[in-house]
Coordinates of C-alpha atoms and ligand atoms in Angstrom, one line a residue:
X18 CA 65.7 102.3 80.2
X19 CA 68.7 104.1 79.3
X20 CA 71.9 103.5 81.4
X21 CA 74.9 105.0 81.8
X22 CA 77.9 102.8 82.2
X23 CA 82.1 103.4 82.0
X24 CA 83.2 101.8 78.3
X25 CA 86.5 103.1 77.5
X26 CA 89.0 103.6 80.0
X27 CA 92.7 105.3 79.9
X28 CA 95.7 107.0 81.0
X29 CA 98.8 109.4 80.2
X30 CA 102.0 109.8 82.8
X31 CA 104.6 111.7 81.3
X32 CA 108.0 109.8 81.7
X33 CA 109.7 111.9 83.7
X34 CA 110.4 111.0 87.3
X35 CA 111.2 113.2 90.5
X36 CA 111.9 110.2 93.3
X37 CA 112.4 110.7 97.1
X38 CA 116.0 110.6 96.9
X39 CA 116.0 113.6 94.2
X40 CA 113.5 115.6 96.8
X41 CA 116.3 115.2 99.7
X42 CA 118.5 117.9 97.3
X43 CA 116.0 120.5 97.2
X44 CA 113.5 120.4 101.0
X45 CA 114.9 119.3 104.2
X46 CA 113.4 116.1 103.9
X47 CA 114.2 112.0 103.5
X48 CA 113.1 109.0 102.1
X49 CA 111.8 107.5 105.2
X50 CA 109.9 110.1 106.4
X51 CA 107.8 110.3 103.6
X52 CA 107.3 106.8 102.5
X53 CA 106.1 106.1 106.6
X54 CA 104.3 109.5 106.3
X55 CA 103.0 109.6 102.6
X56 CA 103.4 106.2 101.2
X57 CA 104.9 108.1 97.9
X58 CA 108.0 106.8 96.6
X59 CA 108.4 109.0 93.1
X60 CA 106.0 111.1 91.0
X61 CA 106.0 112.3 87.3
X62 CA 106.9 115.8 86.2
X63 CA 105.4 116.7 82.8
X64 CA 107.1 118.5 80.0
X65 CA 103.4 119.2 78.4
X66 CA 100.2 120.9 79.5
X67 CA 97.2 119.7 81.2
X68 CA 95.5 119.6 77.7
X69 CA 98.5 117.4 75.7
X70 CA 98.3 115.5 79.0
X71 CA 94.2 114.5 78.8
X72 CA 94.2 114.5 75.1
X73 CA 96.7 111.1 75.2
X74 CA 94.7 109.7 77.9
X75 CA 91.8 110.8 76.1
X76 CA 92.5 109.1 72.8
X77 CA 93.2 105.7 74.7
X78 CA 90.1 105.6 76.9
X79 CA 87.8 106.6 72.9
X80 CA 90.2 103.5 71.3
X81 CA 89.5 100.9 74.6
X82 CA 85.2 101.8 73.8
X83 CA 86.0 101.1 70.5
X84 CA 84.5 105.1 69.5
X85 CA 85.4 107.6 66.8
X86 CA 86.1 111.2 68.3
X87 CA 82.6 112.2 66.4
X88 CA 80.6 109.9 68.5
X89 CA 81.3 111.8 71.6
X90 CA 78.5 114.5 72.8
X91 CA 80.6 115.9 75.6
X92 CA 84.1 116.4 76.4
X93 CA 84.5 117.1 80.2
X94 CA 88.0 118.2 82.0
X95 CA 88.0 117.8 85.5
X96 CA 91.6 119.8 86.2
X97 CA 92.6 122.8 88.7
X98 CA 95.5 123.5 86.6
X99 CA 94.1 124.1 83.0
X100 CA 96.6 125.5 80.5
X101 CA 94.6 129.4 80.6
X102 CA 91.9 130.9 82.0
X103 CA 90.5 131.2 78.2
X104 CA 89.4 128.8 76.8
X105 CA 89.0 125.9 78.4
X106 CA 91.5 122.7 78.4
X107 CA 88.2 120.5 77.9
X108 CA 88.2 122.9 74.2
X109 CA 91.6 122.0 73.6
X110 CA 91.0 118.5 74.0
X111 CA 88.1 118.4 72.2
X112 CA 89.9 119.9 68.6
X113 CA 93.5 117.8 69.2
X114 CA 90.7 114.7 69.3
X115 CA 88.6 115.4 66.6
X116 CA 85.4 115.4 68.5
X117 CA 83.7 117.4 66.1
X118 CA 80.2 116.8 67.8
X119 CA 81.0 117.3 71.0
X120 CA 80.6 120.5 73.7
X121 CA 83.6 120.8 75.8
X122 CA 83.8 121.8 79.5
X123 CA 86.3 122.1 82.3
X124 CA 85.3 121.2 85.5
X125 CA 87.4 122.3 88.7
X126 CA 86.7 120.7 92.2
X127 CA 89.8 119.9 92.5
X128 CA 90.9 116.3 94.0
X129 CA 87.4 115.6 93.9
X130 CA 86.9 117.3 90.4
X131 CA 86.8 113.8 88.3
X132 CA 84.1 112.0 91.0
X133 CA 82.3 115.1 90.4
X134 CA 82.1 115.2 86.5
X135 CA 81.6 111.7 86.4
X136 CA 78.6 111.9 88.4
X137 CA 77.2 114.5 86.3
X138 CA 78.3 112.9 83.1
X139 CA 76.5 109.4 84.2
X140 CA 73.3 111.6 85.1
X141 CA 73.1 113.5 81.8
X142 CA 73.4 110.3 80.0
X143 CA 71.1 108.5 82.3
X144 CA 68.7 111.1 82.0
X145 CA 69.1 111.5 78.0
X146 CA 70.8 114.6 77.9
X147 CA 73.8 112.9 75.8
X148 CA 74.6 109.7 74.6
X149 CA 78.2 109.8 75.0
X150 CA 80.9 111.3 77.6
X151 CA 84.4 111.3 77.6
X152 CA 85.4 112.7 80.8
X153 CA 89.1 113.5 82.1
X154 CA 90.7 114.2 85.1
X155 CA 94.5 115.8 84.0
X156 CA 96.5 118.0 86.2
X157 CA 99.4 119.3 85.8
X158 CA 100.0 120.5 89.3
X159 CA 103.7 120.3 89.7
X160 CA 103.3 123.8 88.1
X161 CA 102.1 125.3 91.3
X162 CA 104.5 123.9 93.8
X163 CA 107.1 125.9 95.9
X164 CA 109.9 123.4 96.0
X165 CA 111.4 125.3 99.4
X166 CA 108.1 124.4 100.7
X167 CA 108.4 120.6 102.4
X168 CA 105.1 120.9 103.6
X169 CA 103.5 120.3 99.4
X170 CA 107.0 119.8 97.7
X171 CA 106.7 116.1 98.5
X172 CA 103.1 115.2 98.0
X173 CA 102.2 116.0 94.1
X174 CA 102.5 114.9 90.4
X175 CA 101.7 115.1 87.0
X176 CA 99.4 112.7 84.6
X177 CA 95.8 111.9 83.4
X178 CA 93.3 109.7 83.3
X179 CA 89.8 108.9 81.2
X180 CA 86.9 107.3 80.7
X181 CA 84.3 106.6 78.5
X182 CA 80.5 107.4 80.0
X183 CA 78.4 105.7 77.4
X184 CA 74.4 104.9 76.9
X185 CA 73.5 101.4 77.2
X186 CA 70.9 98.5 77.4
X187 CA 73.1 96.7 79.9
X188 CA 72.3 97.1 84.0
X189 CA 75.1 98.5 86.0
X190 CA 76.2 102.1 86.3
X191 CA 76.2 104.7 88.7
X192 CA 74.0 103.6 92.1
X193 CA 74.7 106.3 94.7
X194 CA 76.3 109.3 94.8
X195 CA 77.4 112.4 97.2
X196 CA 79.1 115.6 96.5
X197 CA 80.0 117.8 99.1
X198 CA 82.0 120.7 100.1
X199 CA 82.5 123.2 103.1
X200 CA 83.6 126.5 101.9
X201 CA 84.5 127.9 105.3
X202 CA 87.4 126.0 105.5
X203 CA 88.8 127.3 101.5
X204 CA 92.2 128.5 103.0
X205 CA 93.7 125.0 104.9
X206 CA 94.4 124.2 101.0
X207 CA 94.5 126.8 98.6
X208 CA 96.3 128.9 95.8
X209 CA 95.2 132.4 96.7
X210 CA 97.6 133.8 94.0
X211 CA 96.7 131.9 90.8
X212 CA 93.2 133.6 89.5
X213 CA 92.1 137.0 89.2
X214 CA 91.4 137.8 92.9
X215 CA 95.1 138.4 93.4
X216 CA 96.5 142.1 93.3
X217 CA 99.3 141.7 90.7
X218 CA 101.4 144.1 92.6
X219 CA 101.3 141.9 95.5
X220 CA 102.0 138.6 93.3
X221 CA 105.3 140.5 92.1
X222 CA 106.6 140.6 95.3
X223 CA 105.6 137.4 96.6
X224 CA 105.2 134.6 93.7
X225 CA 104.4 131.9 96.2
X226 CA 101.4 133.2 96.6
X227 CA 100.4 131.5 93.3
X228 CA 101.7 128.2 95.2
X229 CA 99.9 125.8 96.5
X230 CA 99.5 126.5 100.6
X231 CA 98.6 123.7 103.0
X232 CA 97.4 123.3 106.5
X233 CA 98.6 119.6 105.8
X234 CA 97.1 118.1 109.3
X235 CA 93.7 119.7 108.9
X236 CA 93.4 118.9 105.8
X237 CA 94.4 115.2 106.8
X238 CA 91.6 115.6 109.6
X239 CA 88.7 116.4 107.4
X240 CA 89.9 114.3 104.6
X241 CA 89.6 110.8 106.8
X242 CA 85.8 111.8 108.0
X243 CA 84.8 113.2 104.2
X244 CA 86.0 110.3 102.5
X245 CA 84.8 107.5 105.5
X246 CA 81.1 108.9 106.0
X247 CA 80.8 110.0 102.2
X248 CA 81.7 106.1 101.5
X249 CA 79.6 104.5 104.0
X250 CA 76.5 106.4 103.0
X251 CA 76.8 105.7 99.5
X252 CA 77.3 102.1 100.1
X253 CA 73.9 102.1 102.3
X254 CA 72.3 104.1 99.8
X255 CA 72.9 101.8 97.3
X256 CA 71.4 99.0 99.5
X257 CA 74.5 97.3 99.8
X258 CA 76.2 95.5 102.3
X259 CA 79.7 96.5 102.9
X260 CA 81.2 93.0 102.6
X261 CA 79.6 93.5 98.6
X262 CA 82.3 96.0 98.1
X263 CA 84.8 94.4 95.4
X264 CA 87.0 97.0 95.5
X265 CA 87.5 100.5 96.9
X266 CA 89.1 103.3 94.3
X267 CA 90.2 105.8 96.5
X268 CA 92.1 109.8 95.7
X269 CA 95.5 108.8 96.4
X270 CA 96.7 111.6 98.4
X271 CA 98.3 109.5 101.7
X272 CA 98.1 106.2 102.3
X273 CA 96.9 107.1 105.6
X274 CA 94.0 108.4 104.6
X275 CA 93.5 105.3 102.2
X276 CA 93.7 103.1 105.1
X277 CA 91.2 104.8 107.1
X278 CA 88.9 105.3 104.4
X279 CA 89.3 101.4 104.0
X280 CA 89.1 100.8 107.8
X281 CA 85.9 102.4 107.7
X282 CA 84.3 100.2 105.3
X283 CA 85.8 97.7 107.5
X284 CA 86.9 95.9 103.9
X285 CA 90.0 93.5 103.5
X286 CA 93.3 95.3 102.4
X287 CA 93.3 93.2 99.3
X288 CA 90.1 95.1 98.0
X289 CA 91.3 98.4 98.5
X290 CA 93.5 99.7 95.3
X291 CA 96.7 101.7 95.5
X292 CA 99.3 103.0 93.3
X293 CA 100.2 106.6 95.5
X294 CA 103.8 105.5 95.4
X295 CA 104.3 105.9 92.0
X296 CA 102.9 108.9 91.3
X297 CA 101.7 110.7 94.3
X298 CA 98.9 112.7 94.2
X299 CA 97.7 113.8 90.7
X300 CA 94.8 115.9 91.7
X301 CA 91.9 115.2 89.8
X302 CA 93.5 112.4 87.9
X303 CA 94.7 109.9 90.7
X304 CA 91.1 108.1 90.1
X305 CA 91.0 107.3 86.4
X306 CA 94.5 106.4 86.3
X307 CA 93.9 104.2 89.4
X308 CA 90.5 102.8 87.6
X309 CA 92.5 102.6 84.4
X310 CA 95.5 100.5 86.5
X311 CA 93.0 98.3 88.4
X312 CA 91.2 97.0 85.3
X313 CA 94.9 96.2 83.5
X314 CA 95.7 94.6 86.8
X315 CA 92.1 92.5 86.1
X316 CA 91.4 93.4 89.4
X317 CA 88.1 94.6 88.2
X318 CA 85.6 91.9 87.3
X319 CA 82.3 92.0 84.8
X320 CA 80.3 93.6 87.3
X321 CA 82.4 94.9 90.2
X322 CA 81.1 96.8 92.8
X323 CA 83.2 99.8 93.2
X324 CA 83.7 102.0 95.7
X325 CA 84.9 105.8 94.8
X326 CA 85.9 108.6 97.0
X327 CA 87.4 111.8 97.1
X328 CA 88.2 115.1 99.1
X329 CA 90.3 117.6 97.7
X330 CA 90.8 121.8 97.9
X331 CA 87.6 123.3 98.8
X332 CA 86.7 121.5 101.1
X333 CA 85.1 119.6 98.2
X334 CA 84.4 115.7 98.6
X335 CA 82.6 113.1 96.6
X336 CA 81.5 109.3 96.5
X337 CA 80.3 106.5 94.4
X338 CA 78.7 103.4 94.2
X339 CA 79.6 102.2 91.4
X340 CA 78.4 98.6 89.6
X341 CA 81.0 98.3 86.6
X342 CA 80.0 96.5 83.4
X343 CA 80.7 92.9 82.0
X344 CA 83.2 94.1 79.0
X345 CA 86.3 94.7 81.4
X346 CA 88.9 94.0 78.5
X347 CA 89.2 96.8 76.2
X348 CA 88.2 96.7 72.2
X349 CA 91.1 98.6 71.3
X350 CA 94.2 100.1 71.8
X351 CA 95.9 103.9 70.8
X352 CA 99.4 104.7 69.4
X353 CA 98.9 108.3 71.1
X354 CA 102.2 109.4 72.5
X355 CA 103.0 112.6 73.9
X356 CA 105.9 114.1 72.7
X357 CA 109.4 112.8 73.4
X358 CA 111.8 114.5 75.9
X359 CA 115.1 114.0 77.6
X360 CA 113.8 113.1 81.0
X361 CA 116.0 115.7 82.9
X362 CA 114.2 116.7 86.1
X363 CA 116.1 119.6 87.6
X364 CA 116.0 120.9 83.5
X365 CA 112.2 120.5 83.9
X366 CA 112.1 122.2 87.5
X367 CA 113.8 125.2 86.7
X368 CA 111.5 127.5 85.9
X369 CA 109.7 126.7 89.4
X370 CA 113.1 127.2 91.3
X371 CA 113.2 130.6 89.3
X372 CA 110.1 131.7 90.2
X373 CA 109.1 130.6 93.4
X374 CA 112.8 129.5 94.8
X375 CA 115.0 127.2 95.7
X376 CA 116.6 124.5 93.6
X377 CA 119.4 121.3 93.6
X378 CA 121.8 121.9 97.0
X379 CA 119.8 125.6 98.1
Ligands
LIG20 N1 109.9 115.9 105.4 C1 110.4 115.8 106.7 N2 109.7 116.3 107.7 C2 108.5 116.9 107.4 C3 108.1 117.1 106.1 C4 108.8 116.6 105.1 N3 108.4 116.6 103.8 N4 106.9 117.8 106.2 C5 106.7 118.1 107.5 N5 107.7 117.6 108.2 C6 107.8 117.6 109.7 C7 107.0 118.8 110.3 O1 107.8 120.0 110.3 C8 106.8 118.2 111.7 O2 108.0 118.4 112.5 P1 107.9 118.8 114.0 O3 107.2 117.7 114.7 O4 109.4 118.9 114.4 O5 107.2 120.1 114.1 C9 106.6 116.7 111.5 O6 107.2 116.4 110.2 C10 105.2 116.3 111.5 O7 104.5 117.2 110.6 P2 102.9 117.1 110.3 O8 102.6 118.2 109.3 O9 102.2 117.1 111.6 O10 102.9 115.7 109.6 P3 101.7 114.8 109.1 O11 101.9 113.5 109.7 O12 100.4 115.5 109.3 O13 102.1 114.6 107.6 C11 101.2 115.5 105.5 C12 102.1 115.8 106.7 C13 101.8 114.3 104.8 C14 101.2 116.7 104.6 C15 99.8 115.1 106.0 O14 99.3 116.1 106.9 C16 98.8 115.0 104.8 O15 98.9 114.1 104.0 N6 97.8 115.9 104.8 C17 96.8 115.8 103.8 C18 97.4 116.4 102.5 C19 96.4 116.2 101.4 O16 95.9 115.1 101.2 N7 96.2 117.2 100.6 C20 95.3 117.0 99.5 C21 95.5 117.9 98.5 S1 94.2 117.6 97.4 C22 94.0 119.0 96.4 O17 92.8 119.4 96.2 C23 95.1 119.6 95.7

């Protein structure tokens, strides 16, 4: 039978670095307060769009399968921050790689948008619809923050990740899965102002409402039971026990939340990965880039069990069982670099202290 298993894995973080001790000259905030409260000590700010983003991460998950651009069937984005409305960033993608073959969709559940297209990317391979699936997470959120707004200022970054979704002979794959989402809840995390249901007269006089807007201790609330329950019965339903949990590959939103997703699962801190205080949270990318970081670390072995979960904007939330492969080394490696740039945050942040406020010493 035809499996689905991840074969290529990557990721892109553009160089440029906003740290805690930048953040205390634009919000009323410190260090201390959000390391204890976050676990974030800097995040990436990119000087490219979503697309440039997922196309380098893209081009380093094809090169670590060891696959041309014209073997992939299907280019899925999972991002809430495309570069337009028309077309897609997965379209984008799909022309700066060369996938000549390949259909190209963007996929927005937001934190939980690359659990999501996974899933349905391992299904349509496991079912036959494709062969092959390259599918991103990229975000380049940092666009949609109010930096006089403490509240989000401190929690998000830039950056992609990838992976490879390929047919194969080998067991392994995708075991269990859950996607969820409560609608009636849409407004403790939202954007209200950046699609079409906005009246453009009232964006004019009040651009934050294209900024993201938190409720951040209900969101905090719902995120701890999403992502503990979602993990536990996808761990059951895979008929495992949780002490077969390798490793946990959680959305790095807080470290909080991490540890009581992990508490849950009642599984050993050393099992659990985390890498929130380098680039806070990317949205839809924190789990390939964490996948992508975990395997360089070799803390992924030839048939891992993996644990992945995720809540983000929507509610939405998803899980995995995942069993991982035996090829954990990849075949190859890409020269794909984005573009160079000076690295100059505040130069980089202007145009959101123009439009939304604030800025160094306001
Ligand atoms: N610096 C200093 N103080 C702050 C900051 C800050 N950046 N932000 C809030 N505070 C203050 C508050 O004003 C409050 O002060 P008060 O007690 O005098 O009123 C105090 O700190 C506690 O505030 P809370 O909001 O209750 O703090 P909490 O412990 O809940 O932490 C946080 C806030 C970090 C936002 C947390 O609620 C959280 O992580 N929530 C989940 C956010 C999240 O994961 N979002 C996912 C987005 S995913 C997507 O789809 C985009």
């Amino acid at each position: 039978m035809t499996n689905s298993l991840i074969t290529g894995w990557g990721k892109c973080l553009p160089p440029t670095v906003l740290t805690n001790h930048d953040l205390e000259s634009l919000v009323d905030t410190n260090d201390e307060w959000i390391t204890a409260r976050t676990g974030i000590k800097e995040r990436r700010i990119s000087h490219v769009g979503t697309a440039d983003l997922a196309t380098v991460a893209g081009k380093r998950a094809l090169a670590a399968a060891g696959l041309p651009p014209a073997d992939v069937d299907l280019v899925s984005v999972a991002t809430c921050t495309p570069d337009m409305l028309l077309p897609s960033a997965a379209s984008l993608v799909q022309d700066a790689l060369g996938a000549t073959n390949a259909g190209a969709v963007d996929q927005n559940a937001a934190c939980s948008g690359f659990l999501y297209s996974l899933i349905m990317a391992s299904g349509m391979v496991d079912g036959g619809v494709i062969d092959t699936a390259l599918v991103i997470g990229s975000e380049r959120l940092t666009y949609l923050i109010d930096f006089t707004d403490r509240g989000t200022a401190v929690l998000f970054g830039d950056g992609a990740g990838a992976v490879v979704v390929q047919a194969t002979d080998e067991p392994g794959g995708l075991k269990a899965s859950e996607l969820g989402s409560d609608g009636a809840v849409a407004d403790i995390l939202w954007a209200p102002g950046s699609g079409t249901g906005v009246n453009r007269m009232e964006l004019e006089k009040d651009h934050r409402l294209q900024a993201i807007a938190m409720n951040g201790p209900e969101v905090f609330k719902r995120a701890v039971t999403a992502m503990g329950h979602s993990s536990t019965r996808v761990v059951k339903e895979a008929g495992w026990a949780l002490e077969d949990v390798d490793l946990l590959i959680p959305h790095q939103a807080n470290v909080r939340i991490i540890d009581a997703t992990a508490r849950r699962l009642k599984l050993d801190p050393a099992k659990v990965f985390v890498n929130i205080e380098s680039y806070g949270n990317t949205s839809a990318a924190t789990i390939p880039i964490a996948l992508t970081e975990a395997l360089e670390a070799r803390r992924v072995k030839p048939g891992a069990k993996i644990v992945f979960a995720a809540f983000g904007a929507g509610l939405s939330w998803a899980a995995a069982a995942y069993e991982f492969g035996s090829r954990t080394e990849p075949l190859g490696e890409s020269d794909a670099e984005l573009p160079p740039t000076d690295g100059d945050v505040m130069r980089l942040l202007a145009d959101n202290f123009a439009y939304y406020g604030g800025g160094p010493g306001s």
